[in-house]
Every structure is written in structure tokens, then in C-alpha cells.
Coordinates of N, CA and C and ligand atoms in Angstrom, one line a residue:
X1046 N 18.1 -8.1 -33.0 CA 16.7 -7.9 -33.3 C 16.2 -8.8 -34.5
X1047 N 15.2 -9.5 -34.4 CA 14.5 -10.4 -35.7 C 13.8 -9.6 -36.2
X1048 N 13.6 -9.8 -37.5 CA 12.5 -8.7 -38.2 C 11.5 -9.9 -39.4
X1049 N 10.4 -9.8 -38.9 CA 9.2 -10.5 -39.4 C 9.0 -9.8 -40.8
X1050 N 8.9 -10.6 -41.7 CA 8.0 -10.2 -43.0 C 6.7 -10.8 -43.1
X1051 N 5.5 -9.9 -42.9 CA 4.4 -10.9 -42.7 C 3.0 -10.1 -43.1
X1052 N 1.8 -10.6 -42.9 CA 0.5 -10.1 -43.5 C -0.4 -10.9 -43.1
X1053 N -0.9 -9.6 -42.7 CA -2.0 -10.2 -41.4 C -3.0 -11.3 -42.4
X1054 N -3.5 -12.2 -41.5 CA -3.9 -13.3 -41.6 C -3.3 -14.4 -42.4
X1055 N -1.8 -14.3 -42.4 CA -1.0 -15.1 -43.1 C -1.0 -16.3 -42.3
X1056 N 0.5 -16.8 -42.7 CA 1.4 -17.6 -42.0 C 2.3 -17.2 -41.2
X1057 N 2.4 -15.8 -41.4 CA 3.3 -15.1 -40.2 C 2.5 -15.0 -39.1
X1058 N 1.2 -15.4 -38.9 CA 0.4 -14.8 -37.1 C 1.4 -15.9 -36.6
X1059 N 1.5 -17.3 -36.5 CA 2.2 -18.0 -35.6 C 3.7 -17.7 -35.5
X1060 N 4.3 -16.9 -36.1 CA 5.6 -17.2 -36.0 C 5.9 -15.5 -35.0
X1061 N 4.6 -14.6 -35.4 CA 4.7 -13.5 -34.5 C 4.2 -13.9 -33.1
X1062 N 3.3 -14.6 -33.0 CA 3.0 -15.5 -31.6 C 4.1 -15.9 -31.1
X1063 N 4.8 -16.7 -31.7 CA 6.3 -17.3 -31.3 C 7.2 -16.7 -30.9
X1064 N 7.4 -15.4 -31.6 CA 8.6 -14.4 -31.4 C 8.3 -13.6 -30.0
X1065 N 6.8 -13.6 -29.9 CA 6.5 -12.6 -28.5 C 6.5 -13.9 -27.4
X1066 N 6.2 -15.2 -27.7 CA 6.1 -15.2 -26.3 C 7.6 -16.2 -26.0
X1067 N 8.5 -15.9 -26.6 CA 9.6 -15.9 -26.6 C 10.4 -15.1 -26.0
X1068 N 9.6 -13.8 -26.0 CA 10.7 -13.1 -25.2 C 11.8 -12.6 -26.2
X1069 N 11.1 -12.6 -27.4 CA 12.7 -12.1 -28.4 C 12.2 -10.4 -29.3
X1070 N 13.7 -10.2 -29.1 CA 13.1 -8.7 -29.9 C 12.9 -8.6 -31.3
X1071 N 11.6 -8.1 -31.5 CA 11.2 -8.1 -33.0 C 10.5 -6.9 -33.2
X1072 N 10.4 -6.9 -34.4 CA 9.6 -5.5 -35.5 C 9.2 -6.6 -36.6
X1073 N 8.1 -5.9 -37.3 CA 7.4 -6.5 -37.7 C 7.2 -5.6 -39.4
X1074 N 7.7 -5.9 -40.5 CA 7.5 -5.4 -41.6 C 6.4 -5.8 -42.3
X1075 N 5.6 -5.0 -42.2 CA 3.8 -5.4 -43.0 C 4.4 -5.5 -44.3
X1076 N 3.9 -6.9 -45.2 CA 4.1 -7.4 -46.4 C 3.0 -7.9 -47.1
X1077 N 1.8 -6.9 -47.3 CA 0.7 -7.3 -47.4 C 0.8 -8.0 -48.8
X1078 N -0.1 -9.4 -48.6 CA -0.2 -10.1 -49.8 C -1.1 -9.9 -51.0
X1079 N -2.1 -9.0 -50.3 CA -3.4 -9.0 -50.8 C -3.2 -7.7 -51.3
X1080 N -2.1 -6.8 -51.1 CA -1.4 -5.9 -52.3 C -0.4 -5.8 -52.9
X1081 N 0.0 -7.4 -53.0 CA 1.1 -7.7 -54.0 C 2.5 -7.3 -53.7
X1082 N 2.7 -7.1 -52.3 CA 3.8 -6.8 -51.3 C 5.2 -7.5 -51.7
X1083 N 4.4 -8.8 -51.4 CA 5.5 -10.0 -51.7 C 5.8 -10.2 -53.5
X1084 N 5.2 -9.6 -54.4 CA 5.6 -9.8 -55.7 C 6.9 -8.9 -56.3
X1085 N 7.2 -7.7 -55.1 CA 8.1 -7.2 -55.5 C 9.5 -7.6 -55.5
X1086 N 10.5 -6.9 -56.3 CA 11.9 -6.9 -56.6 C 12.3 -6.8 -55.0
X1087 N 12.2 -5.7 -54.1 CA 12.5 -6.1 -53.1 C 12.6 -7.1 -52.4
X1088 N 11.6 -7.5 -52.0 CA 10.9 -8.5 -51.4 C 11.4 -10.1 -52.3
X1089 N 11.6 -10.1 -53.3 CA 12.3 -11.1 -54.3 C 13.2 -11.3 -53.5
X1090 N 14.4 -10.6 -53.5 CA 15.7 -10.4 -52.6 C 15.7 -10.9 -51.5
X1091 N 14.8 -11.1 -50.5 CA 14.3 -11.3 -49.2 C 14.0 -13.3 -49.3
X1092 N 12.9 -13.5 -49.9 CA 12.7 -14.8 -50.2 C 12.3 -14.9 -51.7
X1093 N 13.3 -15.3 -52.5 CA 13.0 -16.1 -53.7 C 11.7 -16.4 -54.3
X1094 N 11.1 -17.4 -53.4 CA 9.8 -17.8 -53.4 C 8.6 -17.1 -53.2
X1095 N 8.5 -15.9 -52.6 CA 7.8 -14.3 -52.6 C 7.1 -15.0 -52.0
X1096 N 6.9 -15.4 -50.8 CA 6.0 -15.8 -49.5 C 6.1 -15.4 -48.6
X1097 N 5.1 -15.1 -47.9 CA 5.4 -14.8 -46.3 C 5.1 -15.8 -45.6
X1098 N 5.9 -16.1 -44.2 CA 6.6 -14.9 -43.5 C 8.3 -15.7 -44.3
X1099 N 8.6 -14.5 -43.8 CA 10.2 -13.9 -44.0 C 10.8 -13.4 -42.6
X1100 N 12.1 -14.2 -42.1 CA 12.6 -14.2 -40.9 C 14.3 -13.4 -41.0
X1101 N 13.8 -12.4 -40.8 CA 16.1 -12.1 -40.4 C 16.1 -12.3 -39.2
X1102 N 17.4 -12.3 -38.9 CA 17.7 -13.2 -37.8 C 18.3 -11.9 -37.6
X1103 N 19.1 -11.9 -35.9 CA 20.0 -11.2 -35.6 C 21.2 -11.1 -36.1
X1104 N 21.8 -11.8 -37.0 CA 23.2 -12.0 -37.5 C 23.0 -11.3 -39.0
X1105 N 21.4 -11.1 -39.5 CA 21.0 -10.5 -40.7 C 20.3 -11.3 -41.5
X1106 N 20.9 -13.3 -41.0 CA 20.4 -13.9 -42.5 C 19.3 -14.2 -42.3
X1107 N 18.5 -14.6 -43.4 CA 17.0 -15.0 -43.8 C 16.8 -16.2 -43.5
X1108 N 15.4 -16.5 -43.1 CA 15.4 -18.0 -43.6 C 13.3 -17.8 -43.6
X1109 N 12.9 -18.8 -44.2 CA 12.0 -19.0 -44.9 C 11.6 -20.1 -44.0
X1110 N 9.8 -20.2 -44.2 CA 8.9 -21.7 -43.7 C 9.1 -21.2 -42.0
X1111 N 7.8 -20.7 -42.1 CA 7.0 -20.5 -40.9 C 7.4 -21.4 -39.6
X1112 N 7.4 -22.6 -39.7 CA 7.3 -23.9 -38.9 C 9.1 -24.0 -38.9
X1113 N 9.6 -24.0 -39.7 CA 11.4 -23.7 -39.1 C 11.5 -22.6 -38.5
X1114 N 11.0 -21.2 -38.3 CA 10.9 -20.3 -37.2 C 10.5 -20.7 -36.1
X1115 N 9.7 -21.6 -36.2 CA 9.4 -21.5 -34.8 C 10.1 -22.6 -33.8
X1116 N 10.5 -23.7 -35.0 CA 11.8 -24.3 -34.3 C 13.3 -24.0 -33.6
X1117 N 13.3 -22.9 -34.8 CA 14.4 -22.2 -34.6 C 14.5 -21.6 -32.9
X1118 N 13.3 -20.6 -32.9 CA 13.2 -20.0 -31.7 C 12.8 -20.6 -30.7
X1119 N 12.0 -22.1 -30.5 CA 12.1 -23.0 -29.5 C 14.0 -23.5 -28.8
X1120 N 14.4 -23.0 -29.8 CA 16.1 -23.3 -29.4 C 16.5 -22.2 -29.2
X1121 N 16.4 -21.2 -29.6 CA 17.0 -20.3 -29.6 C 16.5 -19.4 -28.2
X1122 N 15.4 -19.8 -27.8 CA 15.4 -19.0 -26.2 C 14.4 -20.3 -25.5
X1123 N 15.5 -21.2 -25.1 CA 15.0 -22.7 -24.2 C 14.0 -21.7 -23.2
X1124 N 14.6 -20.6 -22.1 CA 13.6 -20.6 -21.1 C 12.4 -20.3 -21.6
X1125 N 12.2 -20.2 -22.5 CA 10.6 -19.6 -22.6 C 10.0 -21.4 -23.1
X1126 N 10.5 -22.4 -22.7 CA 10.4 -23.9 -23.1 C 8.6 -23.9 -23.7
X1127 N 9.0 -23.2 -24.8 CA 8.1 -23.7 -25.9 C 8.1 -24.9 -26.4
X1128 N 9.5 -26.0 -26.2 CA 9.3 -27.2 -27.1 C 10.4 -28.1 -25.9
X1129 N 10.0 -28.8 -26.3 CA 10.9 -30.4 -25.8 C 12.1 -30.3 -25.8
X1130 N 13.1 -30.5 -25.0 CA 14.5 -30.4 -25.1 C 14.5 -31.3 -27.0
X1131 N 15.8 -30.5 -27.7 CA 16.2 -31.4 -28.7 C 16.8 -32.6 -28.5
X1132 N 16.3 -33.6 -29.1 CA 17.1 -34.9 -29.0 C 15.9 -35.6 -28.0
X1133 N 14.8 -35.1 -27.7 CA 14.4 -35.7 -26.6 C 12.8 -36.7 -27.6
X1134 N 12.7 -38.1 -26.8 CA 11.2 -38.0 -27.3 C 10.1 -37.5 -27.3
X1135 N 10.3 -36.7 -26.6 CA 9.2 -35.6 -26.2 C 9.1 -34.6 -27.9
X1136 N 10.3 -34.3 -27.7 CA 10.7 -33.4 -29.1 C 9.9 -34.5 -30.5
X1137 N 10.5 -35.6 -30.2 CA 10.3 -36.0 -31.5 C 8.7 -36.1 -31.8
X1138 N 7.7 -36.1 -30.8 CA 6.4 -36.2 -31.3 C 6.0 -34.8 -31.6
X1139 N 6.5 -34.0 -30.9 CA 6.4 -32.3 -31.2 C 6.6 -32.0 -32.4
X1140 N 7.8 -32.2 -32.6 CA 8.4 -31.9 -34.3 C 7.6 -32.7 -35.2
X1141 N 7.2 -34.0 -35.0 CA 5.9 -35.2 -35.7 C 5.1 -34.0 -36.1
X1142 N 4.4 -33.9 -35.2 CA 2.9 -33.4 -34.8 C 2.9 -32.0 -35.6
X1143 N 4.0 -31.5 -35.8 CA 3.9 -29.7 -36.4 C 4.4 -30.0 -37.9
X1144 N 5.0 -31.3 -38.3 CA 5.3 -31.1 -39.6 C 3.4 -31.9 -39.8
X1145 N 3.2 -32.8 -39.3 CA 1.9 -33.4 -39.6 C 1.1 -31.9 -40.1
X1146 N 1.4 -30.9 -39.2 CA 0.2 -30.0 -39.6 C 0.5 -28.9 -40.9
X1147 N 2.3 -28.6 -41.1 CA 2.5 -28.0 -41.8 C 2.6 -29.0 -43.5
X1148 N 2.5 -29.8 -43.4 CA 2.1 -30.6 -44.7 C 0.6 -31.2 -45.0
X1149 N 0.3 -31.2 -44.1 CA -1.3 -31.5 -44.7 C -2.4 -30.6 -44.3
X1150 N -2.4 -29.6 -43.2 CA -3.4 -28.5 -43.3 C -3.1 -27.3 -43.4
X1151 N -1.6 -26.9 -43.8 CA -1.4 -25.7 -44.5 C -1.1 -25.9 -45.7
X1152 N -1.3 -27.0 -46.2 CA -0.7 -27.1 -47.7 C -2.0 -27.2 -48.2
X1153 N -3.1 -27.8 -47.7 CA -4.4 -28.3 -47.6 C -5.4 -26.8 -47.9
X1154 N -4.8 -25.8 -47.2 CA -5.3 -24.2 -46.9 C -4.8 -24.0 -48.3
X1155 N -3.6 -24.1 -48.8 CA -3.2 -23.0 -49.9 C -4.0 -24.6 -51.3
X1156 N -4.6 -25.0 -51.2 CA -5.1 -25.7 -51.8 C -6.5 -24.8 -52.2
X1157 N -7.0 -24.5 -51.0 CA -8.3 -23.9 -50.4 C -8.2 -22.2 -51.7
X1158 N -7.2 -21.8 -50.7 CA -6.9 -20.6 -51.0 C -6.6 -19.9 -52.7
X1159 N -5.7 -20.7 -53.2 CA -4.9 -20.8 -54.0 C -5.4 -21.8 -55.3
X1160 N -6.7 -22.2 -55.5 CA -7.5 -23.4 -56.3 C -7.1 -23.1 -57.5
X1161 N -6.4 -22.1 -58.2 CA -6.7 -22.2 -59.5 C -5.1 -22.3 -59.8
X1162 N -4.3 -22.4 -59.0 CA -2.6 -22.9 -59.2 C -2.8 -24.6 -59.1
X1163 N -3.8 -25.4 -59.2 CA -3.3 -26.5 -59.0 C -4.2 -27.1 -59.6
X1164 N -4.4 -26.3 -60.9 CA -5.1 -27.3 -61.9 C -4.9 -26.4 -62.9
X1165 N -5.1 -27.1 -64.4 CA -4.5 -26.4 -66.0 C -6.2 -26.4 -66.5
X1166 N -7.0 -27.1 -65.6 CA -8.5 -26.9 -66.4 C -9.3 -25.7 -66.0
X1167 N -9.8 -24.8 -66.3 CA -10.7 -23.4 -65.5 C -11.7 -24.1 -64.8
X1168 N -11.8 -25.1 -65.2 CA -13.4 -25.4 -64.5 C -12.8 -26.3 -63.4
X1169 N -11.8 -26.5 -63.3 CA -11.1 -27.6 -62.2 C -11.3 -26.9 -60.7
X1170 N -10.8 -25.5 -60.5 CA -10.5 -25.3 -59.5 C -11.5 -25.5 -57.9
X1171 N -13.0 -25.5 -58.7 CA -13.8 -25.9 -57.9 C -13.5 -26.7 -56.6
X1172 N -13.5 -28.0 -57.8 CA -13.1 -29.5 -57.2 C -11.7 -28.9 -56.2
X1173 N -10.8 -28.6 -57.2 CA -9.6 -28.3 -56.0 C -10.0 -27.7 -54.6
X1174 N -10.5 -27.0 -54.7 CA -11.0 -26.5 -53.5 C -12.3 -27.1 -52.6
X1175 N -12.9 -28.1 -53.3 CA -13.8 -28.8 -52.3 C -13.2 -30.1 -51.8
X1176 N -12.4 -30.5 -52.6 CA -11.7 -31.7 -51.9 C -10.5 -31.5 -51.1
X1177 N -10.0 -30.0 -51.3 CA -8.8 -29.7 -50.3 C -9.5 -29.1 -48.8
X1178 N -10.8 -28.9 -49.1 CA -11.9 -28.7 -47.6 C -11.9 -29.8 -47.1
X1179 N -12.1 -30.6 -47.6 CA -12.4 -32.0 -46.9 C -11.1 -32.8 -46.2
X1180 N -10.0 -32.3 -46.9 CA -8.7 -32.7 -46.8 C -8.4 -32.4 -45.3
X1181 N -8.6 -31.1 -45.2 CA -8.4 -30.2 -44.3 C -9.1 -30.6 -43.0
X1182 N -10.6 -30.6 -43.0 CA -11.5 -31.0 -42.3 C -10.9 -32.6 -41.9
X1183 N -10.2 -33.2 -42.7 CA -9.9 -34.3 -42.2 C -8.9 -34.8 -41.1
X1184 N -8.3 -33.8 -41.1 CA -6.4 -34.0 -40.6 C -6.9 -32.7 -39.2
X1185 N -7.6 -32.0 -39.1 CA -8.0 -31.2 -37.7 C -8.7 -32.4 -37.2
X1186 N -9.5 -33.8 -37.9 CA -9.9 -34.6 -36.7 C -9.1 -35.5 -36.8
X1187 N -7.9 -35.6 -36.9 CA -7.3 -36.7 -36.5 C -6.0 -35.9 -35.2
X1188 N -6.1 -34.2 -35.7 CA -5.2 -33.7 -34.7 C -6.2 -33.9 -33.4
X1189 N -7.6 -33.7 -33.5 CA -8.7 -33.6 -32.3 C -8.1 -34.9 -31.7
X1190 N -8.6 -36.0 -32.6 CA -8.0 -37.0 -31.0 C -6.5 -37.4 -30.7
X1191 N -5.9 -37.0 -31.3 CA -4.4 -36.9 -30.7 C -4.0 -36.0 -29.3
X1192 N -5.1 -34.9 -29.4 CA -4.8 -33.8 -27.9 C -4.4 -34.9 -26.8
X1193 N -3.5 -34.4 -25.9 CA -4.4 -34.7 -24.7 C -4.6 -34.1 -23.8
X1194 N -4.9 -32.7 -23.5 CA -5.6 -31.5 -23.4 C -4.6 -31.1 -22.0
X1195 N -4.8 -30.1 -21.8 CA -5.7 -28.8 -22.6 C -5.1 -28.5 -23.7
X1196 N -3.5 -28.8 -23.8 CA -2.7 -28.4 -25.2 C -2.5 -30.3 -25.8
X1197 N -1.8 -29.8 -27.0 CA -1.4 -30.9 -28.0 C -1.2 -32.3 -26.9
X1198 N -0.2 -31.8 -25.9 CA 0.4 -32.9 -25.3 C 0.5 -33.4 -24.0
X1199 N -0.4 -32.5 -23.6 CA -0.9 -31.7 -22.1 C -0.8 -30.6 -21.4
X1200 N -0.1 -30.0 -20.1 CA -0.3 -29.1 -19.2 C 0.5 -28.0 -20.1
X1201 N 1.5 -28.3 -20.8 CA 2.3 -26.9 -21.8 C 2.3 -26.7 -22.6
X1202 N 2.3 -25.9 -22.9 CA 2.1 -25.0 -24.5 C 3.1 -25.2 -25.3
X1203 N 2.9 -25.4 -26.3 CA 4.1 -25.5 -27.2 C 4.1 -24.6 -28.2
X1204 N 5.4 -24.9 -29.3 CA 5.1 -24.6 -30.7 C 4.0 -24.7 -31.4
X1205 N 4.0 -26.3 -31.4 CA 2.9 -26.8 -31.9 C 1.3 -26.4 -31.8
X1206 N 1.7 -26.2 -30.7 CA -0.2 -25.6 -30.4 C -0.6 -24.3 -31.0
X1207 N 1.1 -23.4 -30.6 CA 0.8 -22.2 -31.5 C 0.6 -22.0 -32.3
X1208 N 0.9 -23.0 -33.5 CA 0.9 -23.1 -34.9 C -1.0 -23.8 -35.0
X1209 N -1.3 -24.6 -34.2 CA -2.8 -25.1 -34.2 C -3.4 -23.8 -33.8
X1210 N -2.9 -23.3 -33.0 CA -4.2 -21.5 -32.7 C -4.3 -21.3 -34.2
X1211 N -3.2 -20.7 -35.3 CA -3.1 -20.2 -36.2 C -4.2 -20.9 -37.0
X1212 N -3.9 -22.7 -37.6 CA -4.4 -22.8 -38.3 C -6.3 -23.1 -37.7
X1213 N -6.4 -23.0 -36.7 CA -7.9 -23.4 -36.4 C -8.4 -22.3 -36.8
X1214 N -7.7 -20.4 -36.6 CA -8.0 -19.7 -37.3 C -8.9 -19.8 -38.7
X1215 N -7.9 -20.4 -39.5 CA -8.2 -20.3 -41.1 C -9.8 -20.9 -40.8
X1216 N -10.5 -21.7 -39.9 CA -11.4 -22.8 -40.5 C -12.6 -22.1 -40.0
X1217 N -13.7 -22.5 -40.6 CA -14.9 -22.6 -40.4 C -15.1 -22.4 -39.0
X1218 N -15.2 -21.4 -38.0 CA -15.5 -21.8 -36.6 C -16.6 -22.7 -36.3
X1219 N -18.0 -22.7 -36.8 CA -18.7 -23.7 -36.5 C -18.2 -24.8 -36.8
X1220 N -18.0 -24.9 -37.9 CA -17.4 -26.5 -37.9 C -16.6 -26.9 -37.0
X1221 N -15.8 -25.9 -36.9 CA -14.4 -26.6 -35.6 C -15.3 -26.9 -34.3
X1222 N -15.9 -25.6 -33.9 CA -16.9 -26.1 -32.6 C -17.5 -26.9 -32.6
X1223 N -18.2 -27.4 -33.9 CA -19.0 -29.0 -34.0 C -18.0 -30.5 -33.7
X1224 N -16.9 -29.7 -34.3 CA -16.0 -31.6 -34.7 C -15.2 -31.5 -34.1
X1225 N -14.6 -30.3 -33.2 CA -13.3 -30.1 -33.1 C -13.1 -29.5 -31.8
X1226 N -13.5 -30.1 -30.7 CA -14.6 -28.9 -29.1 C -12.4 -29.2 -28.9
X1227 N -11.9 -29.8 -28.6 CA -10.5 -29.8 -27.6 C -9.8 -28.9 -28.9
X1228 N -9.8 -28.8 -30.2 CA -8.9 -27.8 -30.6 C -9.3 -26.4 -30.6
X1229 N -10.8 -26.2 -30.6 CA -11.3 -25.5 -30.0 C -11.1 -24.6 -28.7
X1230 N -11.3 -25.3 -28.2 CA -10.8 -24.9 -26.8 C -9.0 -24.3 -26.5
X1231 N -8.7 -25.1 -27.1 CA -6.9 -25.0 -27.3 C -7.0 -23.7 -27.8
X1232 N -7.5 -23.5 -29.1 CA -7.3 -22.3 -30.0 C -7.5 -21.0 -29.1
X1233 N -8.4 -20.7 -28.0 CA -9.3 -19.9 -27.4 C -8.5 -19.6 -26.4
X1234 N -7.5 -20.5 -25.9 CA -6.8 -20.4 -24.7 C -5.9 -19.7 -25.3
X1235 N -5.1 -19.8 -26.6 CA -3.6 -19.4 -26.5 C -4.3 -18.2 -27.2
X1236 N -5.1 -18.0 -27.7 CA -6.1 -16.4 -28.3 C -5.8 -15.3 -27.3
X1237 N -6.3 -16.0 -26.2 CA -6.5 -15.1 -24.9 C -5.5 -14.9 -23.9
X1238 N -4.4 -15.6 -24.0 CA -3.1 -15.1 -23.7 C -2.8 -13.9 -24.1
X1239 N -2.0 -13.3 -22.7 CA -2.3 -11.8 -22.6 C -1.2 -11.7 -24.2
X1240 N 0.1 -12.0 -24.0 CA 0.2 -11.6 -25.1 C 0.3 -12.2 -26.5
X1241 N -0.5 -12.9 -27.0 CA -0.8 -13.2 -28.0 C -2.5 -12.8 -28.3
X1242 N -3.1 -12.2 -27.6 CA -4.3 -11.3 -27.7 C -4.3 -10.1 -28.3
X1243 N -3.4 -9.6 -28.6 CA -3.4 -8.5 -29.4 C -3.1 -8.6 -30.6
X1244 N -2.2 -9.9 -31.2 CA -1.6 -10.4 -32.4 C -2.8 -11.4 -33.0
X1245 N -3.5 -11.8 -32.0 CA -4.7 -12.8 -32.5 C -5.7 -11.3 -33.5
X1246 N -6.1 -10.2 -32.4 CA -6.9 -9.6 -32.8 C -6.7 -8.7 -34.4
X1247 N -5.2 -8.6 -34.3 CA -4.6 -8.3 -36.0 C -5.0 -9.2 -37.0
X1248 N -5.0 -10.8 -36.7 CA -5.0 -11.5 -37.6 C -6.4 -12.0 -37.9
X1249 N -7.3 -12.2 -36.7 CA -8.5 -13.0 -36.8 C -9.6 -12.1 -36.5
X1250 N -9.3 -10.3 -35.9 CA -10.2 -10.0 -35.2 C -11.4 -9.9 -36.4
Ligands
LIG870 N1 5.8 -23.1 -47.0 C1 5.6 -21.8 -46.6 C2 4.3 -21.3 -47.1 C3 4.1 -19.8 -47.0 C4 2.9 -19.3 -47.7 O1 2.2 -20.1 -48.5 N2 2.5 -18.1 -47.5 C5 1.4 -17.5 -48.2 C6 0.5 -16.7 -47.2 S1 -0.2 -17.8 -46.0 C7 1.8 -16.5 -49.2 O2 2.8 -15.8 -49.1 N3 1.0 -16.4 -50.3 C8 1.3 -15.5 -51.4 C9 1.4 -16.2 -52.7 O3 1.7 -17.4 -52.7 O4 1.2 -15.5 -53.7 C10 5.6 -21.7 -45.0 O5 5.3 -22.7 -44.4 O6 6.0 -20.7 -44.4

């Protein structure tokens, strides 16, 4: 059994998307951020770095970074062929395309989120956070014309896309509707999968 450390409207929605439509057995330990969940001694012990999500595995061990869960369990249960055989070029633009997103629009989000960790001036964090908007806004249109629909790469769903439902979440819906109609659409499709419709509605309802 895998056991999620996570909080709603984290970085754990995609890796709980992953785990379900994976077909793998999980539970899910609410680690709410936004009541200092992750600041504790327990939870220290868990991940070092006091972030969610937090992954045990069936053997017990941990591992950390959202986006290596979901690699993990792209391997770890092929039939549910969430990702590209490994070794394949198919894989390698897959694995491209999801580190592209977990370095520049989730780092871009905790930029957003998180403004006043990433400057020593009080009056900085503004800027931090208007230029990490733009940042962000910028790398969802370079993901827009990379689709080539209906998902990232075509007719199958991947990791990757899963991880794009998540992060289209975070944004501005109109904006995405204005600039963004194919990730859009992407986002809406894997929403309304039967089962990731109920984990959407925890995170984004
Ligand atoms: N690199 C990590 C980032 C995880 C992360 O930033 N998690 C956020 C929530 S989305 C968090 O735990 N924030 C609490 C904090 O930093 O205090 C990953 O990709 O999984």
C-alpha cells in the first residue's frame, strides 16, 4: 500500500491522480499546509525539507518531488501505460516535457506563492511575484504550442498531462481560456475523468 502525504491544492493533487489511475493501492494522510502540518517533528522525519507531497512506498521507504512519483509509478504499473516505455524516444520527450514543467512552472508557482522567501528586501516581494506571473504565463504558452492534442503528445494520456491538469489548476482560468484554449481543454478532459473527478473536486472544487 503507498501512503500520500499531501494538502489539498498542493502538489500532491497530481501524484494522487497518478496513484488512482494507476490502479495502485493508496491512503492518503491529510498534511495540511496551511496549518503548519508539514512544520512538524513528525512530519520532519518523513521529508527533511517539510514539503508536500510525501510518498511511502510499499517496502516503507520515502521519497520526495512530486514529478519522481509519478515516474516512479509510470514504471511501476506499465499496464495502466501512463508513460512511454523507458529507454524509448517517446519517453524521452515525456520525461523533457514534465521536467520542463516541474522547473519552470512549479518553481515559477512557489515564486508566486511563496514571494517573500526570495528576496531580503520587504518591499521586493511584489516584484517577485509579478515577474514570476509572467514567468509562468510564459512557459504554459510555450507548453500551448507544443500539444498536439487532445493530450501533450496526442491520443494518450500521460503523466505529463496529469501533472498539466494540476498545474493549469493553479492559473488564472480566464487567462488560460484566453491564451491557453488546447491546455485548456486538456485540463477539462483529465478533470472529468471519472476517476480523477472526485480528487479534482478536493483540490480545485
Ligand atoms: N520540489 C517539490 C516541491 C514541493 C512543494 O513546494 N510543496 C509545497 C506545496 S505545493 C509545500 O509543501 N509548501 C510548504 C512550504 O514550503 O512551507 C516537488 O516537486 O514535489
Amino acid at each position: 500500500m503507498y501512503v500520500l502525504y499531501g494538502s489539498n491544492g498542493s502538489g500532491s493533487a497530481s501524484v494522487e491522480a497518478a496513484l488512482a489511475l494507476s490502479g495502485a493501492e493508496y491512503e492518503i494522510v491529510q498534511t495540511p499546509t496551511a496549518e503548519g502540518m508539514h512544520l512538524t517533528e513528525d512530519f520532519k522525519a518523513i521529508n527533511p525539507r517539510q514539503q508536500v507531497p510525501a510518498l511511502r512506498l510499499p517496502d516503507a521507504s520515502v521519497m520526495t518531488e512530486g514529478s519522481a512519483m509519478m515516474l516512479h509509478l509510470a514504471d511501476a504499473f506499465p499496464a495502466a501505460q501512463l508513460a512511454p516505455p523507458p529507454g524509448t524516444p517517446a519517453r524521452a520527450q515525456h520525461d523533457r516535457w514534465l521536467v520542463f514543467m516541474v522547473v519552470n512552472i512549479y518553481e515559477g508557482e512557489l515564486r508566486k506563492g511563496y514571494s517573500d522567501r526570495y528576496t531580503d528586501d520587504a518591499d521586493g516581494a511584489v516584484g517577485v511575484k509579478t515577474s514570476a506571473d509572467a514567468y509562468v504565463k510564459r512557459h504554459h504558452t510555450i507548453l500551448e504550442e507544443t500539444i498536439v492534442g487532445p493530450f501533450l503528445f496526442g491520443p494518450e494520456m500521460t503523466m505529463a498531462d496529469i501533472y498539466l491538469w494540476m498545474l493549469a489548476g493553479w492559473m488564472d482560468q480566464d487567462w488560460l481560456a484566453a491564451h491557453c484554449p488546447k491546455i485548456t481543454t486538456l485540463a477539462a478532459t483529465i478533470g472529468q475523468n471519472p476517476l480523477v473527478a472526485p480528487i479534482h473536486a478536493v483540490h480545485f472544487g
